[in-house]
Amino acid sequence: MKFTDLPIHARFELEGAIYRKTSPMLASPENGGAARFLARFVQVVPLDGQPRPAPAASKELVRADDVLAAFDVCYAGVTRKLEQDGLPDLRAALEAGREEFIAALAGLKKT
């Protein structure tokens, strides 16, 4: 859980020590000592029944066929423009790049 998500006065563990959040950016060790500044992004382990954060949502996966279909739409538009502008060298380079993209998408290494 991020430090910023803890309520004030919540107990938590950080680097093997127990602290209590005393302000939005300060925590005091339970065994005494100076308060410690903590950045908002610091990950802490909540204690005393504080709810643990929900697991991160899994990344949405996109099917390779859908990626290739979207790429082909882009590729078709670019090749039309290259033909109109009379740039055959760029079209050949684009075709080579397309083949590398498809090979990478298929999980193949092409050198």
C-alpha positions as CSV (number, residue, x, y, z in Angstrom):
1,M,0.0,0.0,0.0
2,K,1.3,3.5,-0.7
3,F,2.1,5.7,2.3
4,T,-0.3,8.3,1.0
5,D,-3.2,5.9,1.1
6,L,-2.9,5.3,4.9
7,P,-5.1,7.4,7.2
8,I,-3.4,9.6,9.8
9,H,-2.5,7.7,13.0
10,A,-2.4,4.4,11.1
11,R,0.4,2.0,12.1
12,F,2.6,0.4,9.4
13,E,5.8,-1.4,8.8
14,L,8.6,-0.1,6.7
15,E,12.1,-1.6,6.4
16,G,11.5,-3.8,9.4
17,A,10.5,-1.0,11.7
18,I,7.0,0.0,13.0
19,Y,5.8,3.5,12.4
20,R,2.7,5.6,12.9
21,K,1.6,8.1,10.3
22,T,1.5,11.5,12.0
23,S,0.8,13.8,9.0
24,P,0.3,13.5,5.3
25,M,4.1,13.2,4.8
26,L,5.6,12.3,8.2
27,A,5.8,9.2,10.2
28,S,7.2,8.6,13.7
29,P,8.8,5.4,14.8
30,E,6.9,3.6,17.6
31,N,10.1,3.1,19.6
32,G,10.8,6.8,19.7
33,G,13.1,8.9,17.7
34,A,12.8,11.6,15.1
35,A,9.9,11.8,12.6
36,R,10.7,10.6,9.2
37,F,9.6,12.2,5.9
38,L,8.1,9.7,3.5
39,A,7.3,10.4,-0.1
40,R,3.8,9.6,-1.3
41,F,4.8,6.7,-3.4
42,V,6.7,4.8,-0.7
43,Q,5.2,1.3,-0.3
44,V,4.4,0.3,3.3
45,V,2.8,-2.7,5.0
46,P,-0.3,-1.6,6.9
47,L,-0.8,-3.0,10.4
48,D,-3.8,-3.1,12.9
49,G,-6.3,-4.4,10.5
50,Q,-5.8,-1.7,7.9
51,P,-7.1,-3.0,4.6
52,R,-4.5,-4.3,2.2
53,P,-4.7,-2.8,-1.3
54,A,-6.6,-4.7,-3.9
55,P,-4.4,-6.7,-6.3
56,A,-3.5,-4.8,-9.5
57,A,-5.8,-5.4,-12.4
58,S,-4.2,-7.7,-15.0
59,K,-3.2,-6.0,-18.1
60,E,-5.7,-6.3,-20.9
61,L,-4.4,-8.5,-23.7
62,V,-5.0,-7.8,-27.3
63,R,-5.2,-10.6,-29.8
64,A,-2.4,-10.7,-32.4
65,D,-5.0,-10.9,-35.2
66,D,-6.5,-7.6,-34.0
67,V,-3.1,-5.9,-33.8
68,L,-2.3,-7.1,-37.3
69,A,-5.6,-5.9,-38.6
70,A,-5.1,-2.4,-37.1
71,F,-1.6,-2.3,-38.5
72,D,-2.8,-3.3,-41.9
73,V,-5.2,-0.4,-42.0
74,C,-2.4,2.0,-41.1
75,Y,0.0,0.3,-43.6
76,A,-2.5,0.6,-46.5
77,G,-3.0,4.3,-45.9
78,V,0.7,5.0,-45.8
79,T,1.5,2.9,-48.9
80,R,-1.3,4.7,-50.9
81,K,0.3,8.1,-49.9
82,L,3.8,6.9,-50.9
83,E,2.5,5.7,-54.3
84,Q,0.8,9.1,-54.9
85,D,4.0,10.9,-53.9
86,G,6.2,8.6,-56.1
87,L,8.5,7.4,-53.3
88,P,9.2,3.8,-54.1
89,D,12.3,3.6,-51.9
90,L,10.3,4.5,-48.8
91,R,7.7,2.0,-49.8
92,A,10.3,-0.8,-49.9
93,A,11.6,0.2,-46.5
94,L,8.1,0.3,-45.2
95,E,7.4,-3.2,-46.6
96,A,10.6,-4.5,-44.9
97,G,9.5,-2.9,-41.6
98,R,6.1,-4.5,-42.0
99,E,7.6,-8.0,-42.4
100,E,9.8,-7.5,-39.3
101,F,6.7,-6.3,-37.4
102,I,4.7,-9.4,-38.4
103,A,7.7,-11.7,-37.5
104,A,8.0,-10.1,-34.1
105,L,4.2,-10.4,-33.6
106,A,4.4,-14.1,-34.4
107,G,7.2,-14.5,-31.8
108,L,9.9,-15.1,-34.4
109,K,13.3,-13.5,-34.4
110,K,14.3,-12.2,-37.7
111,T,17.8,-10.8,-38.3
